[in-house]
GROMACS .gro file of C-alpha atoms in nm:
model
  339
    1MET     CA    1  -0.049  -0.277  -1.426
    2HIS     CA    2  -0.301  -0.460  -1.233
    3GLU     CA    3  -0.469  -0.448  -0.909
    4PRO     CA    4  -0.202  -0.340  -0.641
    5THR     CA    5  -0.204  -0.630  -0.362
    6ILE     CA    6  -0.025  -0.695  -0.030
    7ALA     CA    7   0.099  -0.985   0.156
    8ALA     CA    8  -0.129  -1.163   0.377
    9GLY     CA    9   0.143  -1.159   0.690
   10PHE     CA   10   0.081  -0.746   0.673
   11ALA     CA   11  -0.287  -0.786   0.719
   12HIS     CA   12  -0.261  -1.099   0.980
   13GLY     CA   13   0.008  -0.900   1.180
   14LEU     CA   14  -0.227  -0.572   1.161
   15LEU     CA   15  -0.535  -0.782   1.253
   16GLU     CA   16  -0.386  -0.911   1.576
   17TYR     CA   17  -0.239  -0.602   1.701
   18ALA     CA   18  -0.575  -0.427   1.670
   19VAL     CA   19  -0.773  -0.730   1.836
   20ALA     CA   20  -0.490  -0.716   2.120
   21ASN     CA   21  -0.593  -0.325   2.139
   22GLY     CA   22  -0.942  -0.352   2.189
   23ALA     CA   23  -1.073  -0.437   1.861
   24THR     CA   24  -1.345  -0.730   1.747
   25ARG     CA   25  -1.195  -0.942   1.500
   26GLU     CA   26  -1.547  -0.972   1.351
   27ASN     CA   27  -1.580  -0.622   1.338
   28LEU     CA   28  -1.242  -0.577   1.134
   29LEU     CA   29  -1.305  -0.867   0.880
   30ALA     CA   30  -1.655  -0.764   0.793
   31ALA     CA   31  -1.527  -0.410   0.730
   32SER     CA   32  -1.255  -0.487   0.525
   33GLY     CA   33  -1.394  -0.774   0.332
   34ILE     CA   34  -1.116  -1.006   0.442
   35GLY     CA   35  -1.182  -1.358   0.527
   36ASP     CA   36  -1.006  -1.527   0.793
   37VAL     CA   37  -0.908  -1.835   0.566
   38GLU     CA   38  -0.710  -1.562   0.366
   39LEU     CA   39  -0.496  -1.510   0.636
   40ASP     CA   40  -0.423  -1.844   0.715
   41ASP     CA   41  -0.078  -1.855   0.441
   42HIS     CA   42   0.119  -1.559   0.482
   43PHE     CA   43   0.203  -1.564   0.150
   44ASN     CA   44  -0.136  -1.514   0.029
   45ARG     CA   45  -0.220  -1.211  -0.153
   46ILE     CA   46  -0.484  -0.926   0.020
   47PRO     CA   47  -0.603  -0.661  -0.217
   48LEU     CA   48  -0.428  -0.345  -0.092
   49ALA     CA   49  -0.806  -0.145  -0.091
   50ARG     CA   50  -0.910  -0.437   0.179
   51TYR     CA   51  -0.544  -0.396   0.397
   52ILE     CA   52  -0.648   0.034   0.373
   53ALA     CA   53  -0.979  -0.047   0.485
   54LEU     CA   54  -0.868  -0.310   0.785
   55MET     CA   55  -0.637   0.022   0.894
   56ARG     CA   56  -0.907   0.241   0.875
   57ARG     CA   57  -1.144   0.026   1.075
   58ALA     CA   58  -0.851  -0.047   1.287
   59GLU     CA   59  -0.799   0.368   1.328
   60VAL     CA   60  -1.153   0.379   1.474
   61LEU     CA   61  -1.199   0.087   1.665
   62CYS     CA   62  -0.906   0.107   1.873
   63ASN     CA   63  -0.937   0.501   1.924
   64ASP     CA   64  -0.622   0.515   1.763
   65PRO     CA   65  -0.540   0.738   1.464
   66ALA     CA   66  -0.204   0.677   1.485
   67ILE     CA   67  -0.224   0.285   1.479
   68ALA     CA   68   0.002   0.244   1.167
   69LEU     CA   69   0.297   0.411   1.372
   70HIS     CA   70   0.212   0.174   1.632
   71PHE     CA   71   0.193  -0.128   1.469
   72GLY     CA   72   0.491  -0.071   1.277
   73ALA     CA   73   0.710   0.005   1.623
   74SER     CA   74   0.565  -0.280   1.771
   75SER     CA   75   0.605  -0.545   1.490
   76ASN     CA   76   0.881  -0.779   1.396
   77CYS     CA   77   0.880  -0.762   1.015
   78SER     CA   78   1.062  -1.101   1.001
   79ASP     CA   79   0.724  -1.256   1.117
   80LEU     CA   80   0.517  -1.073   0.852
   81THR     CA   81   0.659  -1.129   0.507
   82LEU     CA   82   0.934  -1.341   0.364
   83VAL     CA   83   1.106  -1.042   0.227
   84ALA     CA   84   1.220  -0.949   0.548
   85MET     CA   85   1.349  -1.295   0.668
   86ILE     CA   86   1.554  -1.280   0.367
   87ALA     CA   87   1.680  -0.959   0.428
   88GLY     CA   88   1.790  -1.074   0.793
   89SER     CA   89   2.009  -1.355   0.631
   90CYS     CA   90   2.254  -1.076   0.446
   91ALA     CA   91   2.556  -1.067   0.537
   92SER     CA   92   2.571  -0.667   0.471
   93VAL     CA   93   2.308  -0.402   0.519
   94GLN     CA   94   2.421  -0.329   0.138
   95MET     CA   95   2.290  -0.687   0.043
   96ALA     CA   96   1.970  -0.671   0.228
   97PHE     CA   97   1.858  -0.360   0.038
   98ASP     CA   98   1.934  -0.517  -0.288
   99LEU     CA   99   1.765  -0.804  -0.191
  100MET     CA  100   1.488  -0.609  -0.036
  101ASN     CA  101   1.467  -0.441  -0.383
  102ARG     CA  102   1.460  -0.756  -0.565
  103TYR     CA  103   1.168  -0.916  -0.405
  104ALA     CA  104   0.972  -0.624  -0.298
  105ARG     CA  105   0.673  -0.695  -0.486
  106LEU     CA  106   0.609  -0.996  -0.269
  107SER     CA  107   0.544  -0.746   0.040
  108LEU     CA  108   0.383  -0.493  -0.189
  109ASP     CA  109   0.296  -0.522  -0.516
  110VAL     CA  110   0.193  -0.184  -0.710
  111ASP     CA  111   0.286  -0.064  -1.049
  112GLY     CA  112   0.379   0.305  -1.097
  113ILE     CA  113   0.701   0.306  -0.873
  114ASP     CA  114   0.913   0.642  -0.909
  115GLY     CA  115   1.169   0.419  -1.029
  116PRO     CA  116   1.353   0.093  -1.080
  117ASP     CA  117   1.334   0.013  -0.691
  118HIS     CA  118   1.088   0.069  -0.388
  119PHE     CA  119   1.383   0.134  -0.137
  120PRO     CA  120   1.681   0.324  -0.336
  121ILE     CA  121   1.934   0.454  -0.153
  122ARG     CA  122   2.084   0.790  -0.267
  123HIS     CA  123   2.413   0.938  -0.079
  124THR     CA  124   2.377   1.318  -0.014
  125ARG     CA  125   2.599   1.530   0.209
  126ALA     CA  126   2.391   1.525   0.495
  127GLY     CA  127   2.411   1.106   0.486
  128ALA     CA  128   2.254   0.820   0.294
  129LEU     CA  129   1.887   0.878   0.218
  130LEU     CA  130   1.688   0.574   0.214
  131ILE     CA  131   1.370   0.648  -0.025
  132ASP     CA  132   1.027   0.517  -0.015
  133ASN     CA  133   0.946   0.484  -0.402
  134ARG     CA  134   0.646   0.295  -0.387
  135GLN     CA  135   0.265   0.413  -0.541
  136HIS     CA  136  -0.050   0.548  -0.333
  137HIS     CA  137   0.169   0.764  -0.101
  138GLY     CA  138  -0.127   1.043  -0.107
  139LEU     CA  139  -0.355   0.760  -0.103
  140PHE     CA  140  -0.251   0.607   0.198
  141PRO     CA  141   0.011   0.758   0.402
  142GLU     CA  142   0.014   0.509   0.675
  143LEU     CA  143   0.164   0.274   0.438
  144THR     CA  144   0.483   0.491   0.501
  145GLU     CA  145   0.407   0.566   0.828
  146THR     CA  146   0.435   0.169   0.944
  147THR     CA  147   0.757   0.132   0.737
  148PHE     CA  148   0.956   0.403   0.859
  149ALA     CA  149   0.823   0.290   1.220
  150ARG     CA  150   0.990  -0.008   1.209
  151PHE     CA  151   1.323   0.110   1.049
  152ALA     CA  152   1.291   0.376   1.318
  153THR     CA  153   1.312   0.095   1.596
  154ASN     CA  154   1.486  -0.155   1.419
  155ILE     CA  155   1.769   0.049   1.279
  156PRO     CA  156   1.860   0.216   1.614
  157LYS     CA  157   1.857  -0.110   1.807
  158ALA     CA  158   2.108  -0.266   1.531
  159PHE     CA  159   2.374   0.032   1.470
  160GLY     CA  160   2.304   0.273   1.789
  161ARG     CA  161   2.058   0.555   1.806
  162THR     CA  162   2.271   0.820   1.619
  163ALA     CA  163   2.205   0.572   1.257
  164LEU     CA  164   1.858   0.764   1.216
  165ARG     CA  165   1.917   1.086   1.155
  166ALA     CA  166   1.611   1.241   1.006
  167VAL     CA  167   1.226   1.136   0.868
  168HIS     CA  168   1.098   1.325   0.526
  169LEU     CA  169   0.750   1.282   0.448
  170LYS     CA  170   0.519   1.355   0.152
  171ALA     CA  171   0.202   1.394   0.328
  172PRO     CA  172   0.102   1.716   0.562
  173ALA     CA  173   0.152   1.690   0.903
  174PRO     CA  174  -0.119   1.482   1.078
  175ALA     CA  175  -0.306   1.598   1.400
  176TYR     CA  176  -0.082   1.305   1.612
  177ARG     CA  177   0.222   1.503   1.472
  178ALA     CA  178   0.419   1.489   1.826
  179GLU     CA  179   0.333   1.117   1.834
  180CYS     CA  180   0.547   1.057   1.513
  181GLU     CA  181   0.817   1.242   1.636
  182GLY     CA  182   0.789   1.057   1.963
  183VAL     CA  183   0.809   0.718   1.744
  184PHE     CA  184   1.083   0.820   1.506
  185GLY     CA  185   1.272   1.006   1.776
  186VAL     CA  186   1.471   1.234   1.518
  187PRO     CA  187   1.356   1.537   1.347
  188VAL     CA  188   1.035   1.498   1.138
  189THR     CA  189   0.986   1.715   0.779
  190TYR     CA  190   0.607   1.729   0.604
  191ARG     CA  191   0.524   1.818   0.251
  192CYS     CA  192   0.870   1.685   0.134
  193ARG     CA  193   0.932   1.595  -0.201
  194GLN     CA  194   0.980   1.212  -0.131
  195ASN     CA  195   0.933   0.996   0.179
  196ALA     CA  196   1.259   0.866   0.344
  197VAL     CA  197   1.482   0.815   0.572
  198LEU     CA  198   1.814   1.004   0.649
  199LEU     CA  199   2.095   0.775   0.759
  200ASP     CA  200   2.439   0.757   0.878
  201PRO     CA  201   2.627   0.618   0.574
  202ALA     CA  202   2.796   0.376   0.792
  203VAL     CA  203   2.503   0.186   0.825
  204VAL     CA  204   2.457   0.144   0.455
  205SER     CA  205   2.809  -0.037   0.417
  206ALA     CA  206   2.774  -0.234   0.766
  207ARG     CA  207   2.785  -0.615   0.812
  208MET     CA  208   2.563  -0.804   0.967
  209ALA     CA  209   2.517  -1.155   1.189
  210THR     CA  210   2.389  -1.380   0.954
  211ALA     CA  211   2.238  -1.728   0.964
  212PRO     CA  212   2.378  -2.018   0.812
  213ARG     CA  213   2.452  -1.939   0.412
  214TYR     CA  214   2.223  -2.204   0.315
  215VAL     CA  215   1.954  -2.044   0.464
  216LEU     CA  216   1.957  -1.743   0.223
  217GLY     CA  217   1.955  -1.982  -0.064
  218VAL     CA  218   1.653  -2.131   0.076
  219LEU     CA  219   1.488  -1.866   0.124
  220THR     CA  220   1.580  -1.689  -0.215
  221ALA     CA  221   1.456  -1.998  -0.367
  222ARG     CA  222   1.130  -1.982  -0.228
  223ALA     CA  223   1.087  -1.589  -0.316
  224ASP     CA  224   1.170  -1.656  -0.691
  225GLU     CA  225   0.884  -1.911  -0.698
  226LEU     CA  226   0.658  -1.662  -0.524
  227LEU     CA  227   0.735  -1.413  -0.740
  228GLN     CA  228   0.695  -1.601  -1.041
  229ALA     CA  229   0.339  -1.718  -0.932
  230LEU     CA  230   0.260  -1.328  -0.870
  231GLU     CA  231   0.365  -1.245  -1.204
  232ASN     CA  232   0.152  -1.527  -1.336
  233SER     CA  233  -0.141  -1.400  -1.135
  234ARG     CA  234  -0.131  -1.031  -1.301
  235SER     CA  235  -0.492  -0.975  -1.484
  236THR     CA  236  -0.587  -0.760  -1.777
  237ARG     CA  237  -0.897  -0.613  -1.502
  238GLY     CA  238  -0.603  -0.525  -1.281
  239ARG     CA  239  -0.420  -0.364  -1.548
  240VAL     CA  240  -0.719  -0.138  -1.661
  241GLU     CA  241  -0.770  -0.037  -1.340
  242THR     CA  242  -0.445   0.082  -1.253
  243LEU     CA  243  -0.468   0.296  -1.547
  244LEU     CA  244  -0.839   0.407  -1.479
  245MET     CA  245  -0.731   0.524  -1.117
  246PRO     CA  246  -0.496   0.836  -1.182
  247LEU     CA  247  -0.778   0.906  -1.501
  248LEU     CA  248  -1.097   0.889  -1.260
  249GLN     CA  249  -1.057   1.279  -1.171
  250THR     CA  250  -0.983   1.400  -1.525
  251GLY     CA  251  -1.281   1.243  -1.653
  252ASP     CA  252  -1.115   1.089  -1.962
  253VAL     CA  253  -1.200   0.713  -1.895
  254SER     CA  254  -1.283   0.606  -2.216
  255MET     CA  255  -1.222   0.242  -2.326
  256ASP     CA  256  -1.061   0.392  -2.627
  257ARG     CA  257  -0.790   0.588  -2.381
  258VAL     CA  258  -0.714   0.275  -2.165
  259ALA     CA  259  -0.692   0.048  -2.499
  260ARG     CA  260  -0.410   0.272  -2.646
  261ASP     CA  261  -0.242   0.309  -2.298
  262LEU     CA  262  -0.231  -0.094  -2.309
  263ALA     CA  263  -0.087  -0.091  -2.684
  264MET     CA  264  -0.385  -0.253  -2.792
  265SER     CA  265  -0.694  -0.223  -3.025
  266ARG     CA  266  -1.034  -0.188  -2.852
  267PRO     CA  267  -1.144  -0.529  -2.979
  268THR     CA  268  -0.857  -0.689  -2.803
  269LEU     CA  269  -0.895  -0.522  -2.477
  270TYR     CA  270  -1.283  -0.592  -2.529
  271ARG     CA  271  -1.179  -0.960  -2.602
  272LYS     CA  272  -0.944  -0.997  -2.303
  273LEU     CA  273  -1.178  -0.854  -2.044
  274LYS     CA  274  -1.446  -1.079  -2.157
  275ALA     CA  275  -1.226  -1.376  -2.101
  276GLU     CA  276  -1.242  -1.256  -1.754
  277GLN     CA  277  -1.592  -1.279  -1.759
  278VAL     CA  278  -1.626  -0.871  -1.729
  279THR     CA  279  -1.698  -0.577  -1.950
  280PHE     CA  280  -1.520  -0.231  -1.967
  281GLU     CA  281  -1.806  -0.052  -1.777
  282GLU     CA  282  -1.827  -0.302  -1.514
  283VAL     CA  283  -1.434  -0.250  -1.408
  284LEU     CA  284  -1.473   0.114  -1.435
  285ASP     CA  285  -1.809   0.095  -1.237
  286ALA     CA  286  -1.610  -0.122  -0.956
  287LEU     CA  287  -1.336   0.103  -0.950
  288ARG     CA  288  -1.533   0.445  -0.895
  289HIS     CA  289  -1.760   0.234  -0.615
  290ARG     CA  290  -1.448   0.110  -0.425
  291MET     CA  291  -1.284   0.457  -0.491
  292ALA     CA  292  -1.538   0.623  -0.328
  293LEU     CA  293  -1.594   0.414  -0.050
  294HIS     CA  294  -1.203   0.483   0.034
  295HIS     CA  295  -1.256   0.823   0.021
  296LEU     CA  296  -1.558   0.881   0.248
  297SER     CA  297  -1.378   0.645   0.492
  298ASN     CA  298  -1.032   0.859   0.463
  299ARG     CA  299  -1.247   1.145   0.568
  300MET     CA  300  -1.034   1.406   0.402
  301ALA     CA  301  -1.256   1.518   0.151
  302SER     CA  302  -1.623   1.665   0.133
  303VAL     CA  303  -1.899   1.437  -0.074
  304HIS     CA  304  -1.821   1.714  -0.390
  305GLU     CA  305  -1.483   1.649  -0.339
  306VAL     CA  306  -1.537   1.264  -0.381
  307SER     CA  307  -1.781   1.286  -0.657
  308HIS     CA  308  -1.486   1.514  -0.870
  309LEU     CA  309  -1.247   1.246  -0.736
  310VAL     CA  310  -1.416   0.927  -0.871
  311GLY     CA  311  -1.518   1.097  -1.230
  312PHE     CA  312  -1.899   1.244  -1.181
  313SER     CA  313  -1.898   1.581  -1.294
  314ASP     CA  314  -2.240   1.617  -1.174
  315PRO     CA  315  -2.296   1.528  -0.794
  316ALA     CA  316  -2.629   1.420  -0.804
  317ALA     CA  317  -2.527   1.157  -1.077
  318PHE     CA  318  -2.272   1.022  -0.790
  319SER     CA  319  -2.532   1.041  -0.560
  320ARG     CA  320  -2.736   0.784  -0.753
  321ALA     CA  321  -2.482   0.576  -0.838
  322PHE     CA  322  -2.395   0.553  -0.457
  323LYS     CA  323  -2.717   0.464  -0.357
  324ARG     CA  324  -2.695   0.198  -0.612
  325TRP     CA  325  -2.362   0.053  -0.540
  326THR     CA  326  -2.466   0.031  -0.152
  327GLY     CA  327  -2.856   0.115  -0.079
  328HIS     CA  328  -2.717   0.462   0.129
  329SER     CA  329  -2.695   0.801  -0.024
  330PRO     CA  330  -2.302   0.928   0.038
  331ARG     CA  331  -2.348   1.132   0.350
  332ALA     CA  332  -2.544   0.886   0.530
  333ALA     CA  333  -2.221   0.624   0.431
  334ALA     CA  334  -1.996   0.855   0.538
  335ARG     CA  335  -2.175   0.880   0.913
  336MET     CA  336  -2.201   0.530   0.930
  337MET     CA  337  -1.830   0.491   0.834
  338VAL     CA  338  -1.754   0.679   1.190
  339ALA     CA  339  -1.973   0.549   1.379
   0.00000   0.00000   0.00000
């Protein structure tokens, strides 16, 4: 368990799209905390929280609350991530999804996947259900919107306009619901049990035009190297943050609880964090800070609700902590985020 990250290629693509649609590069980078140098290599890792901040700022600067949809529909995923290049080099759709699941963490590396695969396929009477099992659906619904917009744009191009039959989203219908239906081009249902697109079953068994066989071998060899490097980069701090995130609003965020969930003793956890030059209290404080900024920028919760979401039973204590973090009150910060 660790801090969620996303491939730098996605952040680069979103940045370029937003700049082309009226945003300023400097403002986007400053708001997200992403450095230009981090985007030079698409294989770099960007903290998911920074990508979320980039998306939120792009929505404001481009005056486009549906920018996640428009970015997804306009971008060629093969230009953003190695995983898409691999999928495009496969002999069949089924092989493409098998390898997408194998290397999915290179695109988005998160814990808590609802099952072994990021994108499982379940066959139903209505068709083949391609499910998005990734974490952070409630936290960041634009993640799925972007992915499904790419599916809705590219699958009909490759397999005909009836290849995509429906879209199911866990999130409630947004204010830009009509825009969603226009981009997807099929019926969209909200507040579903899972995020999924319904496909014609023939799509899953379809053959694909492929690059020479050696190309897939070269790409997967590189992907295996990157996957090993990603595994080696996991930190104790990241594992602690991942465990703490769903516990914040419960108030049960003790070091003993986290150590137990990590199957280690409190002294062992203390030593591991110390080796990374951080204390448990600092990890918790920084996580609360980051999540408070996220919830306020999301504009979906009041200051009082955000106080509860990040684990403060006393709103006054939350306000004091927030001013220590940022130098501003929560309400003042929220006003600046929408300015």
